[in-house]
Coordinates of C-alpha atoms in Angstrom, one line a residue:
Chain A
M1053 CA 78.4 -184.6 9.9
K1054 CA 82.1 -185.6 10.9
N1055 CA 81.1 -188.4 13.1
I1056 CA 78.7 -189.8 10.6
E1057 CA 81.3 -189.8 8.1
K1058 CA 83.7 -191.5 10.3
L1059 CA 81.1 -194.1 11.4
L1060 CA 80.5 -194.9 7.5
E1061 CA 84.1 -195.2 6.9
N1062 CA 85.0 -197.4 9.8
E1063 CA 82.2 -199.2 11.5
Y1064 CA 80.0 -199.5 8.5
R1065 CA 82.8 -200.7 6.2
E1066 CA 84.0 -203.1 8.9
K1067 CA 80.6 -204.7 9.3
L1068 CA 80.2 -204.9 5.6
G1069 CA 83.5 -206.8 5.3
T1070 CA 82.0 -209.5 7.3
M1071 CA 79.1 -210.0 5.1
K1072 CA 79.7 -212.7 2.6
Y1073 CA 77.8 -214.4 0.1
E1074 CA 77.1 -217.9 1.5
N1075 CA 75.6 -219.9 -1.3
K1076 CA 78.8 -219.9 -3.7
S1077 CA 78.3 -223.7 -3.8
K1078 CA 74.8 -223.1 -5.5
L1079 CA 76.4 -220.9 -8.1
F1080 CA 79.0 -223.7 -9.0
S1081 CA 76.0 -226.0 -9.5
I1082 CA 74.5 -223.5 -11.8
Y1083 CA 77.7 -223.7 -13.8
E1084 CA 77.5 -227.6 -13.7
K1085 CA 73.9 -227.7 -15.0
K1086 CA 74.8 -225.3 -17.9
E1087 CA 77.8 -227.4 -18.6
R1088 CA 75.7 -230.6 -18.6
K1089 CA 73.4 -229.1 -21.5
S1090 CA 76.4 -228.4 -23.5
S1091 CA 78.5 -231.7 -23.2
K1092 CA 77.6 -234.9 -21.7
T1093 CA 81.1 -236.3 -21.8
R1094 CA 82.3 -233.6 -19.5
T1095 CA 79.3 -233.8 -17.1
V1096 CA 80.8 -236.5 -15.0
I1097 CA 84.2 -234.8 -14.4
I1098 CA 82.5 -231.5 -13.9
R1099 CA 80.0 -233.1 -11.3
R1100 CA 82.8 -234.7 -9.5
T1101 CA 84.7 -231.5 -9.3
A1102 CA 81.7 -229.5 -8.3
A1103 CA 80.9 -231.9 -5.6
A1104 CA 84.3 -231.6 -4.3
L1105 CA 84.3 -227.9 -4.7
A1106 CA 80.9 -227.6 -2.8
F1107 CA 82.5 -229.5 -0.1
A1108 CA 85.4 -227.3 -0.1
L1109 CA 83.2 -224.2 -0.2
I1110 CA 81.1 -225.4 2.8
F1111 CA 84.3 -225.5 4.7
V1112 CA 86.4 -222.8 3.6
G1113 CA 84.4 -220.6 1.3
G1114 CA 85.7 -217.8 -0.8
T1115 CA 88.9 -218.0 -3.0
S1116 CA 90.5 -221.1 -1.2
A1117 CA 87.9 -223.3 -2.8
L1118 CA 90.0 -223.3 -5.9
A1119 CA 93.0 -224.0 -3.8
M1120 CA 91.5 -226.9 -2.1
T1121 CA 91.1 -228.8 -5.2
N1122 CA 94.6 -228.4 -6.1
P1123 CA 96.9 -231.3 -5.0
E1124 CA 99.9 -229.2 -4.5
V1125 CA 97.9 -227.0 -2.2
M1126 CA 96.4 -230.0 -0.2
S1127 CA 99.9 -231.2 0.1
V1128 CA 101.1 -228.1 1.8
F1129 CA 98.0 -227.9 3.9
R1130 CA 98.5 -231.6 4.9
N1131 CA 102.0 -230.9 6.0
L1132 CA 101.0 -227.9 7.9
I1133 CA 98.4 -230.0 9.8
R1134 CA 101.1 -232.6 10.6
A1135 CA 103.5 -230.1 11.8
S1136 CA 100.9 -228.5 14.1
A1137 CA 99.2 -231.7 15.3
P1138 CA 101.6 -234.8 15.0
G1139 CA 99.8 -237.9 14.1
V1140 CA 96.8 -236.3 12.8
E1141 CA 96.2 -236.6 9.2
L1142 CA 94.0 -234.2 7.1
S1143 CA 91.0 -235.9 5.3
D1144 CA 89.5 -234.0 2.5
R1145 CA 86.2 -235.8 2.8
N1146 CA 84.9 -234.9 6.2
V1147 CA 84.4 -231.5 7.4
D1148 CA 84.3 -232.5 11.1
D1149 CA 87.8 -234.1 10.6
I1150 CA 89.2 -231.0 9.2
E1151 CA 87.8 -228.8 12.0
D1152 CA 89.2 -231.1 14.5
R1153 CA 92.5 -230.9 13.0
M1154 CA 92.5 -227.2 12.8
E1155 CA 92.5 -226.7 16.6
N1156 CA 95.5 -224.3 17.3
F1157 CA 96.8 -225.1 14.0
H1158 CA 97.4 -221.5 12.8
V1159 CA 99.9 -220.7 15.7
R1160 CA 101.5 -223.9 16.4
T1161 CA 103.1 -224.6 13.1
Q1162 CA 106.7 -225.3 13.8
D1163 CA 107.5 -225.4 10.2
V1164 CA 106.7 -221.8 9.9
P1165 CA 109.5 -219.3 10.8
L1166 CA 107.1 -216.4 10.6
I1167 CA 103.3 -216.0 10.9
M1168 CA 101.9 -212.6 10.0
D1169 CA 98.5 -211.4 9.5
S1170 CA 95.7 -211.8 7.1
M1171 CA 95.8 -210.8 3.5
E1172 CA 93.9 -212.1 0.5
V1173 CA 95.7 -213.4 -2.3
N1174 CA 95.4 -211.2 -5.2
K1175 CA 97.3 -209.1 -7.6
Y1176 CA 98.8 -207.2 -4.6
G1177 CA 99.5 -210.4 -2.6
E1178 CA 101.1 -212.1 -5.5
T1179 CA 103.5 -209.2 -6.0
I1180 CA 104.4 -209.4 -2.3
G1181 CA 104.5 -213.2 -2.6
R1182 CA 107.2 -212.8 -5.3
A1183 CA 109.1 -210.5 -3.2
F1184 CA 109.4 -213.1 -0.6
T1185 CA 110.3 -216.1 -2.5
T1186 CA 113.3 -216.6 -0.5
F1187 CA 111.4 -216.9 2.7
D1188 CA 109.6 -219.7 4.0
L1189 CA 106.8 -217.1 5.1
F1190 CA 103.3 -217.8 5.9
K1191 CA 100.6 -215.5 7.2
V1192 CA 97.3 -216.2 8.9
G1193 CA 94.6 -214.3 9.8
A1194 CA 91.2 -214.1 11.2
S1195 CA 88.4 -211.7 10.2
G1196 CA 88.5 -210.4 13.9
D1197 CA 84.6 -210.9 14.1
P1198 CA 83.5 -213.6 16.5
D1199 CA 80.5 -214.0 14.3
D1200 CA 82.5 -214.6 11.3
P1201 CA 85.5 -216.6 12.4
T1202 CA 87.1 -217.0 9.2
G1203 CA 91.0 -217.4 8.9
Y1204 CA 93.6 -217.3 6.2
V1205 CA 96.8 -219.2 5.6
Y1206 CA 99.2 -218.0 2.8
R1207 CA 102.5 -219.3 1.8
Y1208 CA 104.6 -216.7 0.0
D1209 CA 106.8 -219.0 -1.7
L1210 CA 104.4 -221.2 -3.2
G1211 CA 101.9 -218.4 -3.7
V1212 CA 99.1 -220.3 -2.1
L1213 CA 96.2 -219.1 0.2
E1214 CA 94.1 -221.2 2.3
N1215 CA 91.1 -220.2 4.2
Y1216 CA 90.1 -222.1 7.3
M1217 CA 87.5 -221.6 10.0
L1218 CA 88.5 -220.8 13.6
L1219 CA 87.0 -223.1 16.1
P1220 CA 85.0 -221.4 19.0
E1221 CA 87.9 -222.2 21.5
E1222 CA 90.2 -220.3 19.3
V1223 CA 88.0 -217.4 19.0
E1224 CA 87.5 -217.4 22.7
Y1225 CA 91.2 -217.8 23.3
L1226 CA 92.0 -214.9 21.1
E1227 CA 89.4 -212.7 22.8
S1228 CA 90.4 -213.6 26.3
S1229 CA 94.0 -212.9 25.4
G1230 CA 93.2 -209.8 23.9
L1231 CA 94.6 -211.0 20.4
M1232 CA 91.3 -210.8 18.7
G1233 CA 92.0 -208.0 16.5
A1234 CA 95.7 -208.7 16.6
L1235 CA 95.0 -211.4 13.9
T1236 CA 92.8 -209.2 12.0
A1237 CA 95.1 -206.7 10.4
P1238 CA 95.0 -205.7 6.7
D1239 CA 92.4 -208.0 5.0
L1240 CA 92.5 -206.2 1.6
N1241 CA 89.1 -207.5 0.5
S1242 CA 87.3 -207.1 3.8
Q1243 CA 87.9 -203.3 3.8
V1244 CA 88.7 -203.4 7.5
K1245 CA 90.9 -200.4 7.8
R1246 CA 93.5 -201.6 10.2
N1247 CA 97.3 -201.1 9.4
W1248 CA 99.3 -203.1 11.8
V1249 CA 100.1 -206.9 12.5
Y1250 CA 101.3 -208.8 15.3
V1251 CA 104.4 -210.9 14.3
F1252 CA 104.8 -214.3 15.8
D1253 CA 107.9 -216.5 16.2
R1254 CA 108.4 -220.0 15.0
E1255 CA 107.5 -221.3 18.5
G1256 CA 104.0 -220.4 18.1
M1257 CA 102.0 -218.2 20.3
N1258 CA 104.9 -215.9 21.1
I1259 CA 104.5 -212.4 19.8
I1260 CA 107.8 -210.9 18.8
G1261 CA 106.6 -207.5 17.6
K1262 CA 103.8 -205.4 16.7
Y1263 CA 104.3 -203.8 13.3
I1264 CA 102.6 -200.6 12.2
F1265 CA 102.6 -200.2 8.3
P1266 CA 103.7 -196.6 8.1
T1267 CA 101.5 -195.8 5.2
G1268 CA 98.6 -197.7 6.0
F1269 CA 97.0 -200.5 4.2
K1270 CA 95.1 -200.0 1.1
T1271 CA 92.0 -202.4 0.1
N1272 CA 91.9 -203.8 -3.4
K1273 CA 89.2 -201.4 -4.2
Q1274 CA 91.1 -198.4 -3.1
L1275 CA 94.2 -199.9 -5.2
E1276 CA 91.9 -199.9 -8.2
D1277 CA 92.3 -196.2 -8.2
P1278 CA 95.5 -195.4 -10.3
K1279 CA 96.1 -192.4 -8.2
V1280 CA 96.1 -194.6 -4.9
A1281 CA 97.9 -197.4 -6.5
A1282 CA 100.6 -195.1 -7.9
A1283 CA 101.2 -193.6 -4.6
F1284 CA 101.4 -196.9 -2.8
S1285 CA 104.4 -199.4 -3.0
P1286 CA 103.5 -202.9 -1.7
I1287 CA 107.1 -203.9 -2.3
S1288 CA 108.7 -201.2 -0.4
E1289 CA 106.1 -201.4 2.4
Y1290 CA 106.9 -205.3 2.8
N1291 CA 110.5 -204.5 2.6
K1292 CA 110.3 -202.3 5.6
Y1293 CA 108.1 -204.9 7.4
N1294 CA 110.5 -207.5 6.7
E1295 CA 113.4 -205.7 8.2
F1296 CA 111.4 -205.1 11.3
V1297 CA 110.7 -209.0 11.5
Q1298 CA 114.3 -209.7 10.9
D1299 CA 115.3 -207.2 13.7
R1300 CA 112.9 -208.8 16.1
I1301 CA 114.1 -212.3 15.3
E1302 CA 117.7 -211.2 15.7
Y1303 CA 116.8 -209.6 19.1
K1304 CA 115.3 -212.8 20.4
R1305 CA 118.0 -215.0 19.2
E1306 CA 120.6 -212.7 21.0
N1307 CA 118.6 -212.1 24.2
G1308 CA 116.5 -215.2 24.5
T1309 CA 113.4 -213.4 24.9
A1310 CA 111.0 -211.2 22.6
P1311 CA 111.4 -207.6 22.6
E1312 CA 108.9 -205.6 24.7
I1313 CA 105.9 -205.3 22.6
G1314 CA 104.2 -202.8 24.6
K1315 CA 106.7 -200.1 23.6
V1316 CA 106.2 -201.0 20.1
A1317 CA 102.7 -200.9 20.2
L1318 CA 102.8 -197.4 21.7
D1319 CA 105.1 -196.1 19.1
P1320 CA 103.3 -193.0 17.6
L1321 CA 101.7 -193.2 14.3
P1322 CA 104.1 -191.7 11.4
T1323 CA 103.3 -188.1 10.5
E1324 CA 105.1 -188.6 7.2
G1325 CA 105.1 -190.9 4.2
L1326 CA 101.6 -191.5 4.5
N1327 CA 98.8 -192.5 1.8
E1328 CA 96.0 -192.0 4.0
L1329 CA 92.5 -191.4 2.2
A1330 CA 90.5 -188.9 3.6
N1331 CA 87.3 -186.7 2.9
F1332 CA 87.3 -183.0 3.8
D1333 CA 83.9 -181.5 4.0
F1334 CA 83.2 -178.1 2.5
E1335 CA 80.1 -177.1 4.6
G1336 CA 78.0 -174.0 4.3
L1337 CA 78.7 -173.5 0.5
P1338 CA 75.9 -172.4 -1.8
P1339 CA 75.0 -174.9 -4.5
L1340 CA 77.7 -176.1 -6.9
S1341 CA 77.7 -177.6 -10.2
D1342 CA 79.8 -180.4 -11.7
D1343 CA 81.9 -177.6 -13.1
A1344 CA 83.2 -176.6 -9.8
T1345 CA 87.1 -177.2 -9.2
V1346 CA 89.1 -177.7 -6.0
E1347 CA 92.8 -176.9 -5.6
C1348 CA 95.0 -177.7 -2.8
D1349 CA 98.0 -175.1 -2.1
D1350 CA 100.3 -177.9 -1.1
P1351 CA 101.0 -180.8 -3.3
E1352 CA 103.2 -182.4 -0.8
F1353 CA 100.3 -182.6 1.7
C1354 CA 97.8 -184.4 -0.5
S1355 CA 96.5 -185.1 -3.9
I1356 CA 92.8 -184.7 -5.0
I1357 CA 91.0 -187.7 -6.2
E1358 CA 87.7 -186.1 -6.8
L1359 CA 85.5 -183.2 -5.8
I1360 CA 82.0 -184.1 -4.9
T1361 CA 79.3 -181.4 -5.4
T1362 CA 75.7 -181.9 -4.5
G1363 CA 74.6 -179.9 -7.6
Q1364 CA 72.3 -176.8 -8.4
G1365 CA 69.0 -176.4 -6.9
T1366 CA 69.5 -178.6 -3.9
D1367 CA 68.1 -177.4 -0.5
T1368 CA 71.1 -178.7 1.2
P1369 CA 74.3 -177.4 -0.6
H1370 CA 77.5 -178.9 0.3
A1371 CA 80.6 -180.5 -1.4
W1372 CA 83.6 -182.4 -0.3
A1373 CA 86.8 -183.5 -1.6
R1374 CA 88.2 -187.0 -1.6
V1375 CA 92.0 -187.0 -1.2
I1376 CA 95.1 -189.0 -0.4
C1377 CA 97.3 -187.4 2.2
Y1378 CA 100.9 -187.9 2.2
K1379 CA 101.5 -186.4 5.8
T1380 CA 99.7 -185.0 8.7
G1381 CA 99.3 -181.2 8.9
S1382 CA 97.1 -178.4 7.1
A1383 CA 96.7 -177.2 3.6
I1384 CA 94.4 -174.6 2.1
F1385 CA 91.8 -175.9 -0.4
T1386 CA 90.2 -173.5 -2.9
I1387 CA 86.9 -174.2 -4.4
K1388 CA 86.1 -172.3 -7.6
E1389 CA 83.2 -172.1 -9.7
G1390 CA 82.7 -169.1 -12.2
D1391 CA 83.7 -166.0 -10.3
Q1392 CA 82.8 -167.5 -6.9
E1393 CA 85.7 -168.7 -4.8
F1394 CA 85.8 -170.3 -1.2
Q1395 CA 88.7 -171.5 0.8
F1396 CA 89.0 -174.0 3.7
K1397 CA 91.8 -174.9 6.0
C1398 CA 91.7 -178.7 6.0
T1399 CA 93.9 -180.7 8.5
L1400 CA 95.0 -184.4 8.9
F1401 CA 96.0 -185.2 12.3
V1402 CA 96.9 -188.3 14.6
D1403 CA 94.0 -188.9 17.0
G1404 CA 95.1 -191.9 19.2
R1405 CA 95.8 -194.9 17.0
H1406 CA 94.0 -193.5 14.0
Y1407 CA 94.2 -190.5 11.6
N1408 CA 91.4 -187.8 11.8
V1409 CA 90.5 -184.8 9.7
S1410 CA 89.0 -181.4 10.4
W1411 CA 88.2 -178.5 8.2
E1412 CA 87.5 -174.8 8.8
R1413 CA 86.2 -172.3 6.3
I1414 CA 88.4 -169.2 6.0
K1415 CA 87.0 -167.6 3.0
Chain B
M225 CA 80.6 -214.0 -27.4
T226 CA 83.0 -216.3 -25.7
R227 CA 82.3 -219.2 -23.4
V228 CA 83.0 -218.6 -19.7
D229 CA 85.2 -221.5 -18.8
K230 CA 84.9 -223.0 -15.3
Q231 CA 88.0 -221.4 -14.0
E232 CA 87.0 -218.0 -14.9
F233 CA 83.5 -218.5 -13.6
E234 CA 85.1 -219.6 -10.3
N235 CA 87.2 -216.8 -10.1
T236 CA 84.3 -214.5 -10.8
V237 CA 82.2 -216.0 -8.3
N238 CA 85.1 -215.7 -5.6
T239 CA 85.9 -212.2 -6.4
Y240 CA 82.7 -210.6 -7.1
S241 CA 79.8 -212.5 -5.4
D242 CA 80.1 -210.7 -1.9
M243 CA 80.1 -207.3 -3.4
M244 CA 77.1 -208.2 -5.5
Y245 CA 75.4 -209.6 -2.4
R246 CA 76.0 -206.6 -0.3
C247 CA 74.6 -204.3 -3.1
A248 CA 71.7 -206.4 -3.6
L249 CA 71.2 -206.4 0.1
A250 CA 71.3 -202.7 0.2
Y251 CA 68.7 -202.5 -2.5
C252 CA 66.4 -205.4 -1.7
G253 CA 66.6 -204.9 2.2
N254 CA 66.4 -208.7 2.9
K255 CA 68.8 -211.7 2.6
A256 CA 66.7 -214.0 0.7
D257 CA 66.0 -211.6 -2.1
A258 CA 69.6 -210.6 -2.1
E259 CA 70.8 -214.1 -2.6
D260 CA 68.3 -214.6 -5.5
V261 CA 69.5 -211.5 -7.2
V262 CA 73.1 -212.6 -7.0
Q263 CA 72.2 -216.2 -8.3
D264 CA 70.2 -214.6 -11.2
A265 CA 73.1 -212.2 -12.0
F266 CA 75.4 -215.1 -12.3
V267 CA 73.0 -217.1 -14.5
R268 CA 72.8 -213.8 -16.7
Y269 CA 76.7 -213.8 -16.7
L270 CA 76.9 -217.4 -17.9
Q271 CA 74.0 -216.8 -20.6
R272 CA 75.6 -213.7 -21.9
S273 CA 79.3 -214.6 -21.6
P274 CA 80.1 -211.0 -22.1
E275 CA 83.6 -209.9 -23.4
F276 CA 85.1 -207.5 -20.9
K277 CA 87.8 -204.9 -21.5
G278 CA 89.2 -205.5 -18.1
E279 CA 88.5 -206.2 -14.5
A280 CA 86.9 -202.6 -13.9
H281 CA 84.6 -203.0 -16.9
K282 CA 83.5 -206.6 -15.5
K283 CA 82.9 -205.3 -12.1
A284 CA 80.9 -202.6 -13.3
W285 CA 79.0 -204.7 -15.5
L286 CA 78.1 -207.2 -12.8
L287 CA 77.1 -204.3 -10.5
R288 CA 74.9 -202.9 -13.2
V289 CA 73.1 -206.3 -13.5
T290 CA 72.7 -206.7 -9.9
I291 CA 71.2 -203.4 -9.6
N292 CA 68.7 -204.0 -12.7
L293 CA 67.8 -207.4 -11.2
S294 CA 67.4 -205.8 -7.8
K295 CA 65.1 -203.3 -9.3
D296 CA 63.1 -205.8 -11.3
L297 CA 62.6 -207.8 -8.3
C298 CA 61.4 -204.9 -6.2
K299 CA 59.0 -204.1 -8.9
S300 CA 57.6 -207.5 -9.3
F301 CA 54.0 -208.0 -8.5
W302 CA 54.9 -210.5 -6.0
R303 CA 57.3 -208.1 -4.2
R304 CA 54.8 -205.2 -4.3
N305 CA 51.9 -207.4 -2.9
K306 CA 53.4 -209.2 0.0
S307 CA 54.1 -208.1 3.5
E308 CA 57.7 -208.1 4.8
L309 CA 58.4 -210.1 7.9
D310 CA 60.1 -208.0 10.5
E311 CA 62.8 -210.6 11.0
N312 CA 63.8 -210.4 7.3
T313 CA 64.9 -206.9 7.3
P314 CA 68.4 -206.0 8.1
S315 CA 67.6 -203.6 10.5
K316 CA 65.7 -206.1 12.5
N317 CA 68.0 -209.1 12.0
G318 CA 69.8 -210.0 15.1
E319 CA 73.1 -210.5 13.4
L320 CA 73.2 -207.1 11.7
S321 CA 71.7 -205.0 14.2
E322 CA 74.7 -205.5 16.5
C323 CA 76.1 -202.7 14.2
E324 CA 74.3 -199.4 15.0
I325 CA 75.4 -197.7 11.8
W326 CA 74.4 -200.7 9.8
S327 CA 70.8 -200.5 11.4
A328 CA 70.7 -196.8 10.9
V329 CA 71.6 -197.1 7.2
S330 CA 69.2 -199.9 6.7
Q331 CA 66.3 -197.5 7.9
L332 CA 67.1 -195.2 5.1
P333 CA 65.1 -195.3 1.7
Q334 CA 66.3 -197.6 -0.9
K335 CA 68.0 -194.9 -3.1
Y336 CA 70.1 -193.8 -0.3
R337 CA 71.2 -197.1 0.9
V338 CA 72.5 -198.1 -2.5
I339 CA 74.6 -195.1 -2.8
I340 CA 76.1 -195.6 0.8
E341 CA 76.8 -199.2 0.0
L342 CA 78.7 -198.2 -3.3
Y343 CA 80.5 -195.3 -2.1
Y344 CA 81.5 -196.4 1.5
G345 CA 81.2 -200.1 1.2
E346 CA 82.8 -200.7 -2.3
G347 CA 84.8 -197.6 -2.5
L348 CA 83.5 -196.6 -5.7
T349 CA 83.9 -192.8 -6.9
I350 CA 81.0 -190.6 -7.5
D351 CA 81.6 -190.9 -11.4
E352 CA 81.7 -194.7 -11.2
I353 CA 78.5 -194.8 -9.2
S354 CA 77.0 -192.3 -11.7
R355 CA 77.8 -194.6 -14.6
I356 CA 76.7 -197.9 -12.9
T357 CA 73.4 -196.6 -11.4
K358 CA 72.6 -194.3 -14.6
V359 CA 72.0 -191.3 -12.2
K360 CA 73.5 -188.0 -12.9
R361 CA 76.7 -187.3 -10.9
S362 CA 75.2 -184.3 -9.0
T363 CA 72.2 -186.5 -8.1
V364 CA 74.6 -189.3 -6.6
G365 CA 76.4 -186.5 -4.7
D366 CA 73.3 -185.0 -3.5
R367 CA 71.8 -188.3 -2.3
L368 CA 75.1 -189.2 -0.6
L369 CA 74.9 -185.9 1.5
R370 CA 71.2 -186.3 2.0
A371 CA 71.7 -189.7 3.4
K372 CA 74.5 -188.6 5.7
Q373 CA 72.1 -185.9 6.8
L374 CA 69.3 -188.2 7.5
L375 CA 71.7 -190.6 9.4
K376 CA 72.7 -187.6 11.7
K377 CA 69.0 -186.9 12.2
L378 CA 68.5 -190.6 13.1
Y379 CA 71.4 -190.4 15.5
E380 CA 70.2 -187.2 16.9
E381 CA 66.6 -188.8 17.5
E382 CA 68.1 -191.7 19.1
S383 CA 70.1 -189.7 21.5
V384 CA 67.0 -187.6 22.6

C-alpha cells in the first residue's frame, strides 16, 4: 500500500498539476454575453477588453491574463524584453511576435539581479513580495513538463506576475542541460512537491546555487489548512533563502566564479524544523467508527490533522492519520475506540532527496 | 444576490477553473464533457451570483456545482445511450497515458476516481470531501482505501 500512497502523493499530483482548463477565453465570452444583455453601453468596452483578454489567454493562460491587460505590467514586460533582446519590441497584438521575443528571455534579462524559480502570485506570494520590496527581484519558472511548457515571471517589488510559454528550443535546452526540473521548483498551484530552487546571477545562465527550502514548500491548498499555515512561515523561509542568495552573490563577487553547486546540491536534507505533510497507515485494524481517536506521544515530532477511518462493517478495515511532521524520527501513535487500543510506531526518514514514512504495529 | 463583477469573475475563473476541470474530468472520464461541465458551472455562478462567506466557501460551492453538473451529465439520456470512443477516455488518451498512475486511476470506477482526485489532487480533508460530495465521512474513507487497494491490485496484475 505504501508504494501506491507514494505514487498518488507524487506522480499523480504532479501529473494533475499539468492539467489545465484550456478554454478560459470561452468563459470570459460568457461573461461578455451576460453583460451585453444587462447593459448596452458597456458592451463595446467589455467586448474590446474581452477580445484583448482572449488574446492574452491564448498566449499566457491563467492569472497573467489580468496582468497582460494592465499597462503597468505591460511596461515591465516590455522592458524585460528590451533588456533580454535589444532592438526587439514587444507587440501585444501578435502571438507569434511575442513568442519570437520570448526566446531565451527568461535567463538573459540583464536588468534582473536575481532570478529564482516559479511561484504563482497569490496571498502567499504577495506576502513574500512585500518582504522583498527593497530588492529588484524576479523569479521565473516552468512547469517542468515538456508537454506543458508554461513559465512564470514575477517581480516582487511591483507584485506582478507574468506567465509565458517556453519555446521548444528552450525546453530542449533545459532538458539537455539537465535544468528541466531546476526551473520547476515550488509552484504553489501545481501541487508539484519540490522544495528547491536554482539561483541564477544577473549575467544569465550562471547558476550560483541550489537552495533547498529546509521546511519544504506548501501548496495553496495545503496552506488553506490552518494547522499547516500556522506551522509554516513564508517570511522566515524567504529570509533564509535570501541570506543564501546574498552569500552566493558575495562569494562570486570575491572569487570571480560561482560556488560549487554540486556540493550544495548534495547537502543532506534537514532533519529538523520541517513541516512535512505525511500519512501514516494503520494496517490490520478491526473496523473503526468516526468516534475513534488517535494520539501521538511526541508533540515535537508532529501534529495530527485528521484520523481517517474506513467505518464499521467494511470488509477491509483500515485507518490512517494525516499529520505534519516537524522532524525526522519516530513516535508512538495510539488509536483508541471504546475500550480498544492499538499502537503503531511511525517513522519519518530521509530517503535520498525525499522524505519517506514507515509504520509498524506494536500493540 | 450581488452581481459578480468582471474582475471577480476573472479571478474566480483563474483560481478555480483548473480545479473544477480536474474534478469534472475525474467524474466524466473525458475531456469534452469535463469542459462542458466547467462552462456550465460558471454559467450557474454568473446566474446565481451567490454570496460567499469566504474563499473556502466559494471553493466548496464551485466544487459542489461541478460534481452535481457532472452527475447530471452522466445521467442524461444522451450520455447513457452513446458509445464512448476509446480515444476520449483518459486512460487511452496519448497525453495522459504517459503517467502510469493516472492511467491506473482512470480505470477505477467513477466513485473512487472522484475521491482520489479530491483527496490527493486537491488536497481536501475527508471532512471536506464528505461535505462536498454529501457522502458519509466513513464512506469517503472506505472508498479511499478501496481505491488504493484496487490500484494496488491493478499494479500487481500489471507486473504479472
